[in-house]
Amino acid sequence: MAPVIVWFRRDLRTRDHPALLEAAERSPHAVGLFVLDPVLLKPAGAARVAFLFRCLRDLDAQLGGRLLVLSGRPAEVVPRVAADIGAGSVHISADCGPYGRRRDAAVGRALSEMDVELVATGSPYAVTPGRILKADGEPFKVFTPFYRAWVRHGWRAPAGKSTVEWMDVPGEEIPDDPAVDAELPEAGEKAALRTWRRFLDGADYAALRDRPDLPGTSRMSPYLRWGCVHPRTLLAECPDDTYRAELAWRDFYADVLWHRPETARENYDRKFDRMAYDDASLFDAWCQGRTGFPIVDAGMRQLLAEGWMHNRVRMIVASFLVKDLHLPWWWGARHFMRHLVDGDLASNQHGWQWTAGSGTDAAPYFRVFNPTTQGQKFDPNGDYVRRYVPELRSVAGKAVHTASVDGYPAPIVDHAHERQVALERYAAIKN
Ligand SMILES: Cc1cc2nc3c(=O)[nH]c(=O)nc-3n(C[C@H](O)[C@H](O)[C@H](O)COP(=O)(O)OP(=O)(O)OC[C@H]3O[C@@H](n4cnc5c(N)ncnc54)[C@H](O)[C@@H]3O)c2cc1C
């Protein structure tokens, strides 16, 4: 029987892996392949690349040291391997992003010329993007009705473990990690499952999820990003409805990007094409966490220190960039994509568009976050700020959100004034 190829991409695991099960149905002998694609590696910062390489080492260990790693363009590499081993089929979990879809179509065409089938089974989502439509056949544009339909649609139980014999084909070494300053979470499937167990044991998610000073969220995003775990595995043990809804946001944004791939770069709401922006002079201060707004600076420095940022703070820093500094959301999205270990085109671009007001759903443009009161509310003792902004460590308690300290910048803008400017610019494009 001809061997098969399991081409791993955003599914770096062996459990709950429908494509792997399908491959095992077709042949007892498989090559596990990962292609180091320069198109995807180039825009990723050192933290995400290092995390990826560590995940690959973990996957390689699970495959008994037989993960075949090769560099190059997938449309060339995958058919070459298929020809070399005489593969009967190539198995993938569907990739739903704009680049992944184009890439897979090209690989599928090249394989079909050799009479080798590219078989997509499952996707990185609980419900594959494109599946859930309104009664009139149109895609959902608002989260809450999507969520109701998503729950009604449901998802399968986690898939069982498969048994294939991994073939040993000589390839490249997994590269050494690039130099990285950020302290990263432990990588790989086992680490993902351990992190999940820890969260389940300690979780009071609904009460604590908005508190960046406390370990209240699951920290599963890097593992979901790289598919070290399938969201269905999490849904099967989901602690509460609030958590389930967060996983639905992930599916929702993937669905939005599936239907409107151009919104990775362009405003979802085209009237925002007329928005006026300021010059770039304050952008670096935001990137470096030197705006003089402690919660913003703490968030931006957490991003650099850990390759991750708490969701509440992502919203605060994003609002600040767009509505206090009047800079385009895609500048912020690009900076996030560079540094986030969980950087995901759908969640990131649409998280940004949501905050900017140009995206799907509520968060109307005129709801402008006040960074000081947000800090006081969600970091009530100031512990989060002190953790990431050493200049402010001498200030006790909540006063840290309004403190003026030598060596720490004064606020670079007057929030009350910038809020007015933001509202005026919104009024100008509204009609
Ligand atoms: C401006 C902005 C940019 C963002 N960029 C990304 C990104 O690049 N990658 C990413 O995974 N998430 C992104 N998010 C969503 C969210 O901030 C992170 O998923 C979350 O902080 C990850 O931490 P956690 O795993 O502890 O989350 P938890 O609160 O434990 O949530 C569990 C899981 O649900 C999903 N989820 C939660 N909130 C959202 C959301 N708002 N949108 C989509 N999925 C969500 C994530 O997969 C997350 O791991 C962004 C949000 C904003 C506002």
JSON list of C-alpha atoms in Angstrom, two decimals, residues 196-297:
[
{"chain": "A", "resi": 196, "resn": "TRP", "atom": "CA", "xyz": [-5.29, 23.59, 30.19]},
{"chain": "A", "resi": 197, "resn": "ARG", "atom": "CA", "xyz": [-5.43, 21.29, 33.26]},
{"chain": "A", "resi": 198, "resn": "ARG", "atom": "CA", "xyz": [-3.93, 24.02, 35.42]},
{"chain": "A", "resi": 199, "resn": "PHE", "atom": "CA", "xyz": [-6.56, 26.46, 34.18]},
{"chain": "A", "resi": 200, "resn": "LEU", "atom": "CA", "xyz": [-9.40, 24.01, 34.82]},
{"chain": "A", "resi": 201, "resn": "ASP", "atom": "CA", "xyz": [-8.15, 23.35, 38.36]},
{"chain": "A", "resi": 202, "resn": "GLY", "atom": "CA", "xyz": [-7.92, 26.99, 39.29]},
{"chain": "A", "resi": 203, "resn": "ALA", "atom": "CA", "xyz": [-10.45, 28.68, 37.08]},
{"chain": "A", "resi": 204, "resn": "ASP", "atom": "CA", "xyz": [-12.85, 31.36, 38.18]},
{"chain": "A", "resi": 205, "resn": "TYR", "atom": "CA", "xyz": [-12.80, 32.60, 34.62]},
{"chain": "A", "resi": 206, "resn": "ALA", "atom": "CA", "xyz": [-16.03, 34.57, 34.53]},
{"chain": "A", "resi": 207, "resn": "ALA", "atom": "CA", "xyz": [-15.01, 36.58, 37.61]},
{"chain": "A", "resi": 208, "resn": "LEU", "atom": "CA", "xyz": [-11.33, 37.13, 36.82]},
{"chain": "A", "resi": 209, "resn": "ARG", "atom": "CA", "xyz": [-10.94, 37.24, 33.05]},
{"chain": "A", "resi": 210, "resn": "ASP", "atom": "CA", "xyz": [-10.78, 41.04, 32.88]},
{"chain": "A", "resi": 211, "resn": "ARG", "atom": "CA", "xyz": [-8.05, 41.38, 35.52]},
{"chain": "A", "resi": 212, "resn": "PRO", "atom": "CA", "xyz": [-4.59, 41.61, 33.94]},
{"chain": "A", "resi": 213, "resn": "ASP", "atom": "CA", "xyz": [-2.98, 41.66, 37.40]},
{"chain": "A", "resi": 214, "resn": "LEU", "atom": "CA", "xyz": [-4.23, 38.13, 38.18]},
{"chain": "A", "resi": 215, "resn": "PRO", "atom": "CA", "xyz": [-3.72, 34.80, 36.38]},
{"chain": "A", "resi": 216, "resn": "GLY", "atom": "CA", "xyz": [-7.41, 34.68, 35.46]},
{"chain": "A", "resi": 217, "resn": "THR", "atom": "CA", "xyz": [-7.35, 33.60, 31.79]},
{"chain": "A", "resi": 218, "resn": "SER", "atom": "CA", "xyz": [-6.35, 30.29, 30.27]},
{"chain": "A", "resi": 219, "resn": "ARG", "atom": "CA", "xyz": [-3.24, 31.37, 28.33]},
{"chain": "A", "resi": 220, "resn": "MET", "atom": "CA", "xyz": [-4.23, 28.83, 25.68]},
{"chain": "A", "resi": 221, "resn": "SER", "atom": "CA", "xyz": [-3.91, 31.26, 22.75]},
{"chain": "A", "resi": 222, "resn": "PRO", "atom": "CA", "xyz": [-0.35, 30.31, 21.66]},
{"chain": "A", "resi": 223, "resn": "TYR", "atom": "CA", "xyz": [-1.34, 26.63, 21.69]},
{"chain": "A", "resi": 224, "resn": "LEU", "atom": "CA", "xyz": [-4.54, 27.26, 19.75]},
{"chain": "A", "resi": 225, "resn": "ARG", "atom": "CA", "xyz": [-2.57, 29.39, 17.29]},
{"chain": "A", "resi": 226, "resn": "TRP", "atom": "CA", "xyz": [-0.20, 26.53, 16.48]},
{"chain": "A", "resi": 227, "resn": "GLY", "atom": "CA", "xyz": [-2.74, 23.77, 16.91]},
{"chain": "A", "resi": 228, "resn": "CYS", "atom": "CA", "xyz": [-0.93, 22.13, 19.83]},
{"chain": "A", "resi": 229, "resn": "VAL", "atom": "CA", "xyz": [-4.50, 21.50, 20.93]},
{"chain": "A", "resi": 230, "resn": "HIS", "atom": "CA", "xyz": [-7.79, 21.47, 19.02]},
{"chain": "A", "resi": 231, "resn": "PRO", "atom": "CA", "xyz": [-10.51, 23.81, 20.34]},
{"chain": "A", "resi": 232, "resn": "ARG", "atom": "CA", "xyz": [-12.89, 20.83, 20.47]},
{"chain": "A", "resi": 233, "resn": "THR", "atom": "CA", "xyz": [-10.67, 19.25, 23.11]},
{"chain": "A", "resi": 234, "resn": "LEU", "atom": "CA", "xyz": [-11.24, 22.38, 25.18]},
{"chain": "A", "resi": 235, "resn": "LEU", "atom": "CA", "xyz": [-14.97, 22.61, 24.42]},
{"chain": "A", "resi": 236, "resn": "ALA", "atom": "CA", "xyz": [-15.44, 19.03, 25.59]},
{"chain": "A", "resi": 237, "resn": "GLU", "atom": "CA", "xyz": [-14.31, 20.10, 29.07]},
{"chain": "A", "resi": 238, "resn": "CYS", "atom": "CA", "xyz": [-15.27, 23.74, 28.91]},
{"chain": "A", "resi": 239, "resn": "PRO", "atom": "CA", "xyz": [-15.73, 25.18, 32.40]},
{"chain": "A", "resi": 240, "resn": "ASP", "atom": "CA", "xyz": [-18.45, 27.69, 31.59]},
{"chain": "A", "resi": 241, "resn": "ASP", "atom": "CA", "xyz": [-20.43, 29.53, 28.95]},
{"chain": "A", "resi": 242, "resn": "THR", "atom": "CA", "xyz": [-18.22, 32.60, 29.16]},
{"chain": "A", "resi": 243, "resn": "TYR", "atom": "CA", "xyz": [-15.19, 30.59, 28.10]},
{"chain": "A", "resi": 244, "resn": "ARG", "atom": "CA", "xyz": [-17.15, 28.86, 25.36]},
{"chain": "A", "resi": 245, "resn": "ALA", "atom": "CA", "xyz": [-18.14, 32.27, 23.99]},
{"chain": "A", "resi": 246, "resn": "GLU", "atom": "CA", "xyz": [-14.48, 33.31, 23.81]},
{"chain": "A", "resi": 247, "resn": "LEU", "atom": "CA", "xyz": [-13.70, 30.28, 21.68]},
{"chain": "A", "resi": 248, "resn": "ALA", "atom": "CA", "xyz": [-16.68, 31.27, 19.56]},
{"chain": "A", "resi": 249, "resn": "TRP", "atom": "CA", "xyz": [-15.10, 34.71, 18.99]},
{"chain": "A", "resi": 250, "resn": "ARG", "atom": "CA", "xyz": [-12.10, 32.90, 17.55]},
{"chain": "A", "resi": 251, "resn": "ASP", "atom": "CA", "xyz": [-14.34, 30.95, 15.19]},
{"chain": "A", "resi": 252, "resn": "PHE", "atom": "CA", "xyz": [-16.34, 34.09, 14.36]},
{"chain": "A", "resi": 253, "resn": "TYR", "atom": "CA", "xyz": [-13.34, 36.10, 13.25]},
{"chain": "A", "resi": 254, "resn": "ALA", "atom": "CA", "xyz": [-12.05, 33.19, 11.18]},
{"chain": "A", "resi": 255, "resn": "ASP", "atom": "CA", "xyz": [-15.50, 33.03, 9.56]},
{"chain": "A", "resi": 256, "resn": "VAL", "atom": "CA", "xyz": [-15.49, 36.78, 8.85]},
{"chain": "A", "resi": 257, "resn": "LEU", "atom": "CA", "xyz": [-12.05, 36.54, 7.24]},
{"chain": "A", "resi": 258, "resn": "TRP", "atom": "CA", "xyz": [-13.14, 33.50, 5.25]},
{"chain": "A", "resi": 259, "resn": "HIS", "atom": "CA", "xyz": [-15.97, 35.47, 3.66]},
{"chain": "A", "resi": 260, "resn": "ARG", "atom": "CA", "xyz": [-14.06, 38.75, 3.40]},
{"chain": "A", "resi": 261, "resn": "PRO", "atom": "CA", "xyz": [-10.36, 37.88, 3.02]},
{"chain": "A", "resi": 262, "resn": "GLU", "atom": "CA", "xyz": [-9.53, 41.44, 1.97]},
{"chain": "A", "resi": 263, "resn": "THR", "atom": "CA", "xyz": [-10.37, 42.63, 5.52]},
{"chain": "A", "resi": 264, "resn": "ALA", "atom": "CA", "xyz": [-6.97, 41.36, 6.67]},
{"chain": "A", "resi": 265, "resn": "ARG", "atom": "CA", "xyz": [-5.71, 44.64, 5.19]},
{"chain": "A", "resi": 266, "resn": "GLU", "atom": "CA", "xyz": [-8.76, 46.78, 4.47]},
{"chain": "A", "resi": 267, "resn": "ASN", "atom": "CA", "xyz": [-11.51, 48.29, 6.59]},
{"chain": "A", "resi": 268, "resn": "TYR", "atom": "CA", "xyz": [-14.45, 45.95, 6.98]},
{"chain": "A", "resi": 269, "resn": "ASP", "atom": "CA", "xyz": [-16.63, 49.07, 7.07]},
{"chain": "A", "resi": 270, "resn": "ARG", "atom": "CA", "xyz": [-15.53, 51.01, 4.01]},
{"chain": "A", "resi": 271, "resn": "LYS", "atom": "CA", "xyz": [-16.66, 54.40, 5.30]},
{"chain": "A", "resi": 272, "resn": "PHE", "atom": "CA", "xyz": [-13.55, 54.25, 7.49]},
{"chain": "A", "resi": 273, "resn": "ASP", "atom": "CA", "xyz": [-11.51, 54.62, 4.29]},
{"chain": "A", "resi": 274, "resn": "ARG", "atom": "CA", "xyz": [-12.23, 58.35, 4.66]},
{"chain": "A", "resi": 275, "resn": "MET", "atom": "CA", "xyz": [-10.83, 58.57, 8.22]},
{"chain": "A", "resi": 276, "resn": "ALA", "atom": "CA", "xyz": [-8.13, 61.21, 8.77]},
{"chain": "A", "resi": 277, "resn": "TYR", "atom": "CA", "xyz": [-4.93, 60.11, 10.53]},
{"chain": "A", "resi": 278, "resn": "ASP", "atom": "CA", "xyz": [-2.09, 61.92, 12.29]},
{"chain": "A", "resi": 279, "resn": "ASP", "atom": "CA", "xyz": [1.59, 61.66, 11.42]},
{"chain": "A", "resi": 280, "resn": "ALA", "atom": "CA", "xyz": [3.80, 58.93, 12.84]},
{"chain": "A", "resi": 281, "resn": "SER", "atom": "CA", "xyz": [5.64, 61.04, 15.42]},
{"chain": "A", "resi": 282, "resn": "LEU", "atom": "CA", "xyz": [4.14, 59.34, 18.50]},
{"chain": "A", "resi": 283, "resn": "PHE", "atom": "CA", "xyz": [4.07, 55.79, 17.13]},
{"chain": "A", "resi": 284, "resn": "ASP", "atom": "CA", "xyz": [7.44, 54.77, 18.57]},
{"chain": "A", "resi": 285, "resn": "ALA", "atom": "CA", "xyz": [6.45, 55.90, 22.06]},
{"chain": "A", "resi": 286, "resn": "TRP", "atom": "CA", "xyz": [3.44, 53.56, 21.83]},
{"chain": "A", "resi": 287, "resn": "CYS", "atom": "CA", "xyz": [5.53, 50.64, 20.52]},
{"chain": "A", "resi": 288, "resn": "GLN", "atom": "CA", "xyz": [8.09, 51.05, 23.29]},
{"chain": "A", "resi": 289, "resn": "GLY", "atom": "CA", "xyz": [5.59, 51.57, 26.11]},
{"chain": "A", "resi": 290, "resn": "ARG", "atom": "CA", "xyz": [6.60, 55.18, 26.82]},
{"chain": "A", "resi": 291, "resn": "THR", "atom": "CA", "xyz": [3.32, 57.03, 26.45]},
{"chain": "A", "resi": 292, "resn": "GLY", "atom": "CA", "xyz": [3.06, 58.20, 30.07]},
{"chain": "A", "resi": 293, "resn": "PHE", "atom": "CA", "xyz": [-0.20, 56.24, 30.47]},
{"chain": "A", "resi": 294, "resn": "PRO", "atom": "CA", "xyz": [0.81, 53.46, 32.87]},
{"chain": "A", "resi": 295, "resn": "ILE", "atom": "CA", "xyz": [-1.68, 50.76, 31.80]},
{"chain": "A", "resi": 296, "resn": "VAL", "atom": "CA", "xyz": [-0.84, 51.34, 28.12]},
{"chain": "A", "resi": 297, "resn": "ASP", "atom": "CA", "xyz": [2.89, 51.21, 28.81]}
]
